[in-house]
Short mmCIF file of C-alpha atoms in Angstrom, two decimals:
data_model
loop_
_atom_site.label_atom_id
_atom_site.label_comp_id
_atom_site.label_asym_id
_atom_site.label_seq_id
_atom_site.Cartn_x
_atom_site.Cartn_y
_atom_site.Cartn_z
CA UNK A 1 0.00 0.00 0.00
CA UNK A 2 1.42 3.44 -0.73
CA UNK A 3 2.61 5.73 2.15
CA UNK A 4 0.90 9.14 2.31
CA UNK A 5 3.11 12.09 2.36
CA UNK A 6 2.08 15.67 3.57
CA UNK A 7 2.01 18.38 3.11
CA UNK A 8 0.89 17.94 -1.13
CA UNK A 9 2.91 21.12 -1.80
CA UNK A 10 4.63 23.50 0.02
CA UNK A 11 6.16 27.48 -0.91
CA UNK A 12 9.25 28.98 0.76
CA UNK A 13 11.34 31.48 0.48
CA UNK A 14 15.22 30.83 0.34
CA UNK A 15 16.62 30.66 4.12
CA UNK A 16 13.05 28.87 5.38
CA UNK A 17 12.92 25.45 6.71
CA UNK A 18 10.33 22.86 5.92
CA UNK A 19 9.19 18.81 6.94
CA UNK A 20 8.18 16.78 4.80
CA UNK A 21 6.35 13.63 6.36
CA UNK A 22 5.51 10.24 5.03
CA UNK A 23 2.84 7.42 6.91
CA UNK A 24 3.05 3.91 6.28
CA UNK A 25 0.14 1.59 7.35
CA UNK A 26 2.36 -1.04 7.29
CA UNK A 27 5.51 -1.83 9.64
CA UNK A 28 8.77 -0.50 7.66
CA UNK A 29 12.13 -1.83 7.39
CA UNK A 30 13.23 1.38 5.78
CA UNK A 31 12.60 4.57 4.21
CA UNK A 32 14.08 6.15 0.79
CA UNK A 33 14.10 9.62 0.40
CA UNK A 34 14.23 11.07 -3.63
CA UNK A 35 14.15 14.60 -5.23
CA UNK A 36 12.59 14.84 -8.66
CA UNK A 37 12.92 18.19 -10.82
CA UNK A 38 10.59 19.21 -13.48
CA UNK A 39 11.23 17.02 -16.67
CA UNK A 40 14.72 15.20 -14.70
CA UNK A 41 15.36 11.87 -13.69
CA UNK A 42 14.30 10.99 -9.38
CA UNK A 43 17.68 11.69 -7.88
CA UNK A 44 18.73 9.95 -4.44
CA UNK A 45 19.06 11.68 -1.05
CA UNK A 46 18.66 9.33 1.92
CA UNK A 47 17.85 5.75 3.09
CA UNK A 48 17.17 5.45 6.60
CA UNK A 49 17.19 1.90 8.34
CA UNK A 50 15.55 0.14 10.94
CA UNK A 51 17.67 0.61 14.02
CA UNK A 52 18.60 4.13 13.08
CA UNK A 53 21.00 3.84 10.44
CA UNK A 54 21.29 6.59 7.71
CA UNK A 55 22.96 6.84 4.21
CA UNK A 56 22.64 9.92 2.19
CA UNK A 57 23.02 13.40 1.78
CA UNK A 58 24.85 16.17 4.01
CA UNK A 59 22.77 18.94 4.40
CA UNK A 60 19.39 16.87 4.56
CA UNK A 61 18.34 15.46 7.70
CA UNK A 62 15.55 13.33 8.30
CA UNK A 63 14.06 11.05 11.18
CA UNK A 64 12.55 7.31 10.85
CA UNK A 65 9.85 6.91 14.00
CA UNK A 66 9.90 2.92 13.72
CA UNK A 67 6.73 2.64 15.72
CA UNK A 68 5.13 5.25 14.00
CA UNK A 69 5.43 4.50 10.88
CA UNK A 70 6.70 7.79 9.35
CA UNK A 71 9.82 9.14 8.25
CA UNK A 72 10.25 13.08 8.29
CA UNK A 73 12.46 14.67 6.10
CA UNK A 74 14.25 18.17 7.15
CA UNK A 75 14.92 20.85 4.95
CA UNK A 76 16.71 23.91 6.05
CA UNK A 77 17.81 27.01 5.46
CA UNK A 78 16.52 26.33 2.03
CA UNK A 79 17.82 27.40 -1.36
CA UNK A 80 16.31 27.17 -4.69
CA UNK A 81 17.97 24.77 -6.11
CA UNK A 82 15.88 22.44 -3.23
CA UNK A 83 12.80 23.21 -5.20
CA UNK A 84 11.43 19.81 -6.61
CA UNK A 85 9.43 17.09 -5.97
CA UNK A 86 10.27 14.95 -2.86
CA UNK A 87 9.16 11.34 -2.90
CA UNK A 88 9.45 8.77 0.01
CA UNK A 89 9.58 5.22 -0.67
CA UNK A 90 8.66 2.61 1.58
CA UNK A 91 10.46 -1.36 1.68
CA UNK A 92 7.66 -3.21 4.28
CA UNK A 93 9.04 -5.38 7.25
CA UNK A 94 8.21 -8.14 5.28
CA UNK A 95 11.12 -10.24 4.59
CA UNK A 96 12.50 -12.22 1.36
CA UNK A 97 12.45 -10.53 -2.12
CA UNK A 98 10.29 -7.82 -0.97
CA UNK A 99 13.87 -6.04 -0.12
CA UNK A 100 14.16 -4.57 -3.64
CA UNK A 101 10.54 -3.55 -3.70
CA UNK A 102 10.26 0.41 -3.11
CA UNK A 103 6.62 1.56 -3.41
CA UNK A 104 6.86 5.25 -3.36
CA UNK A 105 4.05 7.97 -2.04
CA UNK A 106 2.45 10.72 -3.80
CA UNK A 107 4.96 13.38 -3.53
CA UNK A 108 5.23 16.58 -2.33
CA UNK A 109 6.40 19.54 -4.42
CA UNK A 110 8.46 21.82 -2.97
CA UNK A 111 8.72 25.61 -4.46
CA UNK A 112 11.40 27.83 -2.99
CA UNK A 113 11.46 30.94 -4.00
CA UNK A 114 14.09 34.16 -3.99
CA UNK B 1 24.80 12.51 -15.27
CA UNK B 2 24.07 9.17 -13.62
CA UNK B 3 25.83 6.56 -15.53
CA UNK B 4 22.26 4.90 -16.23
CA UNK B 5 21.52 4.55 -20.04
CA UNK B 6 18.28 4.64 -21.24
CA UNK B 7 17.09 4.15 -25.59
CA UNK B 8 15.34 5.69 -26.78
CA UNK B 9 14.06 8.66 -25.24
CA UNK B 10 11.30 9.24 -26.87
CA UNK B 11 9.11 7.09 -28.36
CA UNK B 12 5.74 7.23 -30.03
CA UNK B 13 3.21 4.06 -30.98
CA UNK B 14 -0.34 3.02 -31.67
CA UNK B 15 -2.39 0.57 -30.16
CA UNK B 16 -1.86 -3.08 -30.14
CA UNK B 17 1.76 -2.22 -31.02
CA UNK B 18 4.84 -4.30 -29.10
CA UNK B 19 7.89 -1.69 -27.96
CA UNK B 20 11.21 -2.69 -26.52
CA UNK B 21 12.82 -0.21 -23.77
CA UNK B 22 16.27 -1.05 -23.26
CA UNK B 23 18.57 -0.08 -19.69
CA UNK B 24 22.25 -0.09 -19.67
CA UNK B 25 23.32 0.60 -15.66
CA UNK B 26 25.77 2.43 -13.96
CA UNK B 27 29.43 0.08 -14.29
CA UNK B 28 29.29 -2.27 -11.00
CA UNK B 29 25.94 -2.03 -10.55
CA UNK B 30 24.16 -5.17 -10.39
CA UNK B 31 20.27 -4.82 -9.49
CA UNK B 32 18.38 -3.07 -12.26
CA UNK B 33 14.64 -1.73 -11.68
CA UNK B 34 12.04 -0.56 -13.84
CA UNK B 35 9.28 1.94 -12.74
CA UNK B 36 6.25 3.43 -14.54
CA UNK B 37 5.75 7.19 -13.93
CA UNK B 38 2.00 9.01 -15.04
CA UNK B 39 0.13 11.68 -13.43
CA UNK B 40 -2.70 9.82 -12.60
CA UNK B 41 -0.50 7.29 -11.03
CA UNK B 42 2.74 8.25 -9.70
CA UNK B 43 5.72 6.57 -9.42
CA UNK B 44 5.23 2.72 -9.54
CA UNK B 45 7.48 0.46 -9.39
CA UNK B 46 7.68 -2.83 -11.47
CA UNK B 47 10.37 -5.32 -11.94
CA UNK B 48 13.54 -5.50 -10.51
CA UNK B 49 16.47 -7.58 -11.81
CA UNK B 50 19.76 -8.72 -9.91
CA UNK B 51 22.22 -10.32 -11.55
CA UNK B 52 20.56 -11.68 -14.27
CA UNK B 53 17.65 -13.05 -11.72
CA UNK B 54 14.19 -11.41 -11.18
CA UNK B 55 14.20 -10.68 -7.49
CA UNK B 56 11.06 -8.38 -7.23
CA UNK B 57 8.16 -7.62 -8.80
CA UNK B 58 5.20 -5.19 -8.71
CA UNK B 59 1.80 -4.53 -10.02
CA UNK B 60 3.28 -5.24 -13.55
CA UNK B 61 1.01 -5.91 -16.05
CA UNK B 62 1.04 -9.23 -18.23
CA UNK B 63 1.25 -7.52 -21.26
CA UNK B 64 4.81 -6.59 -20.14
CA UNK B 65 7.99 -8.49 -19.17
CA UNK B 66 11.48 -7.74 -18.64
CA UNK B 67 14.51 -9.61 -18.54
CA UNK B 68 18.47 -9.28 -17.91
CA UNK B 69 21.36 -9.94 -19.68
CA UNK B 70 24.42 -11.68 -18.95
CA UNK B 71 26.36 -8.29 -19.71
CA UNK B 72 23.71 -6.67 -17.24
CA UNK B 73 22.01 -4.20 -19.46
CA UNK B 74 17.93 -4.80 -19.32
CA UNK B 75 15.03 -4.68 -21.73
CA UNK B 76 11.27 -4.22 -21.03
CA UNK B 77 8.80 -5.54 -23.70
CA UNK B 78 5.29 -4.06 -23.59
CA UNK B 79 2.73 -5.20 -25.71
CA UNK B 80 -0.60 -5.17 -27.05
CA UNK B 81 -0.31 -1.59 -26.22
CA UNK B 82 -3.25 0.58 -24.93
CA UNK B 83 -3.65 4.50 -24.71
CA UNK B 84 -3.03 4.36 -21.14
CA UNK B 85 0.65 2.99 -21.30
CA UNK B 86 1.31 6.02 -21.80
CA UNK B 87 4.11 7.13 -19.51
CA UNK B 88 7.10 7.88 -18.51
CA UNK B 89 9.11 4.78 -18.09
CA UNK B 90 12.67 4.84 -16.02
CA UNK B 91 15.07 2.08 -15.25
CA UNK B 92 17.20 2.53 -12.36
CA UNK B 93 20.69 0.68 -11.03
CA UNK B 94 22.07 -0.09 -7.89
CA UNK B 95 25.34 -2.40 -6.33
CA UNK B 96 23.39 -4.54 -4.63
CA UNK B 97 19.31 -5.80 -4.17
CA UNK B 98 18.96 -4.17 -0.27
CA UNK B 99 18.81 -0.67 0.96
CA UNK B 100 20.50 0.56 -2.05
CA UNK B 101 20.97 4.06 -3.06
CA UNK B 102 18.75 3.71 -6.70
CA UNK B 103 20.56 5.92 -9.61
CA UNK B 104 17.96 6.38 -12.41
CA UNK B 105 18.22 6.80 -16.14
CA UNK B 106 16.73 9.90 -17.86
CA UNK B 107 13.69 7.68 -19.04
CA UNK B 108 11.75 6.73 -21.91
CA UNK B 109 8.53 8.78 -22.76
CA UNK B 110 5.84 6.21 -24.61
CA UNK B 111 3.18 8.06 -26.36
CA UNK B 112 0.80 5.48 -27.49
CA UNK B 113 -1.66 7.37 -30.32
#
């Protein structure tokens, strides 16, 4: 089932911060973080693990609340090359070949502005 | 630039037509993966391929099948094509099949007329 992010969209201005959020109804084993621009390829930021384990980016943070269900993704002190659409994808606790399964939300697009 | 090679980029059919996509990943990588990208229904992911072995698979439809080759580049075969294949269709590569960073390809636009 796909994980619901929020907010849909979101403006800022360069220098604001924003969190993005994504739900899972389902128990996670981790949580993939990707930036899409306009007419460009998803790029890669983050994985986050169960346990607490993080790969990815250096200047975006984000948070994996295992009993939750939700990963939050920090953006700060933005700039405009952030602007984009930010997709979380979701690999269920289920075990076996569901590992290389990502089934991604919605998105959320992101518009900074000058 | 990823290092993920997608032909062609741009490609435009009619109905009931058969298309071949083709994937060449990044050097090393292992796992290939195919997604579907619309407005209607996001990003959706539908095969993925490691090693030559299928090792995942989505809500892929029968129409369509993939495969890998020994030299690791990947096709996807859709046929019997309907208006809404239309899409945007991206193969991505990674090392290995867990917890992978994905790198994706710059896509394949199918416009089915």
């Amino acid at each position: 089932q796909q994980p619901v992010q929020s907010p849909q969209a979101v403006i800022l201005r360069e220098g604001e911060d924003a969190v993005i959020n994504c739900s899972s109804s389902k128990a996670l084993y981790s949580v993939h973080w990707y930036r899409q621009k306009h007419g460009e390829a998803p790029v890669f930021l983050m994985i986050l693990l169960k346990g607490g384990e993080q790969k990815g980016h250096e200047k975006i943070s984000a948070s994996f609340n295992e009993k939750k269900q939700q990963s939050s993704l920090y953006l700060t002190a933005s700039q405009l090359s952030y602007s984009g659409t930010y997709f979380c994808g979701i690999v269920p606790n289920a075990g076996g070949t569901s590992y290389g399964k990502l089934t991604f939300g919605q998105g959320t697009i992101l518009t900074v502005h000058p | 630039d990823s290092g993920v090679t997608q032909t062609p980029k741009h490609l435009i059919t009619a109905t009931g037509q058969r298309v071949t996509l083709r994937c060449s990943p990044r050097s090393g990588d292992l796992s290939v993966y195919w997604y579907q990208q619309s407005l209607d229904q996001g990003l959706q992911f539908l095969i993925q391929y490691y090693n030559g072995e299928e090792r995942a698979k989505g809500n892929i439809l029968e129409r369509f099948s993939a495969q890998q080759f020994p030299d690791l580049h990947s096709e996807l075969n859709l046929s019997s094509l309907e208006l809404g294949d239309s899409a945007l269709y991206f193969c991505a590569s990674s090392v290995g099949t867990v917890n992978q960073p994905q790198h994706f390809g710059d896509g394949t636009r199918l416009s089915i007329l």
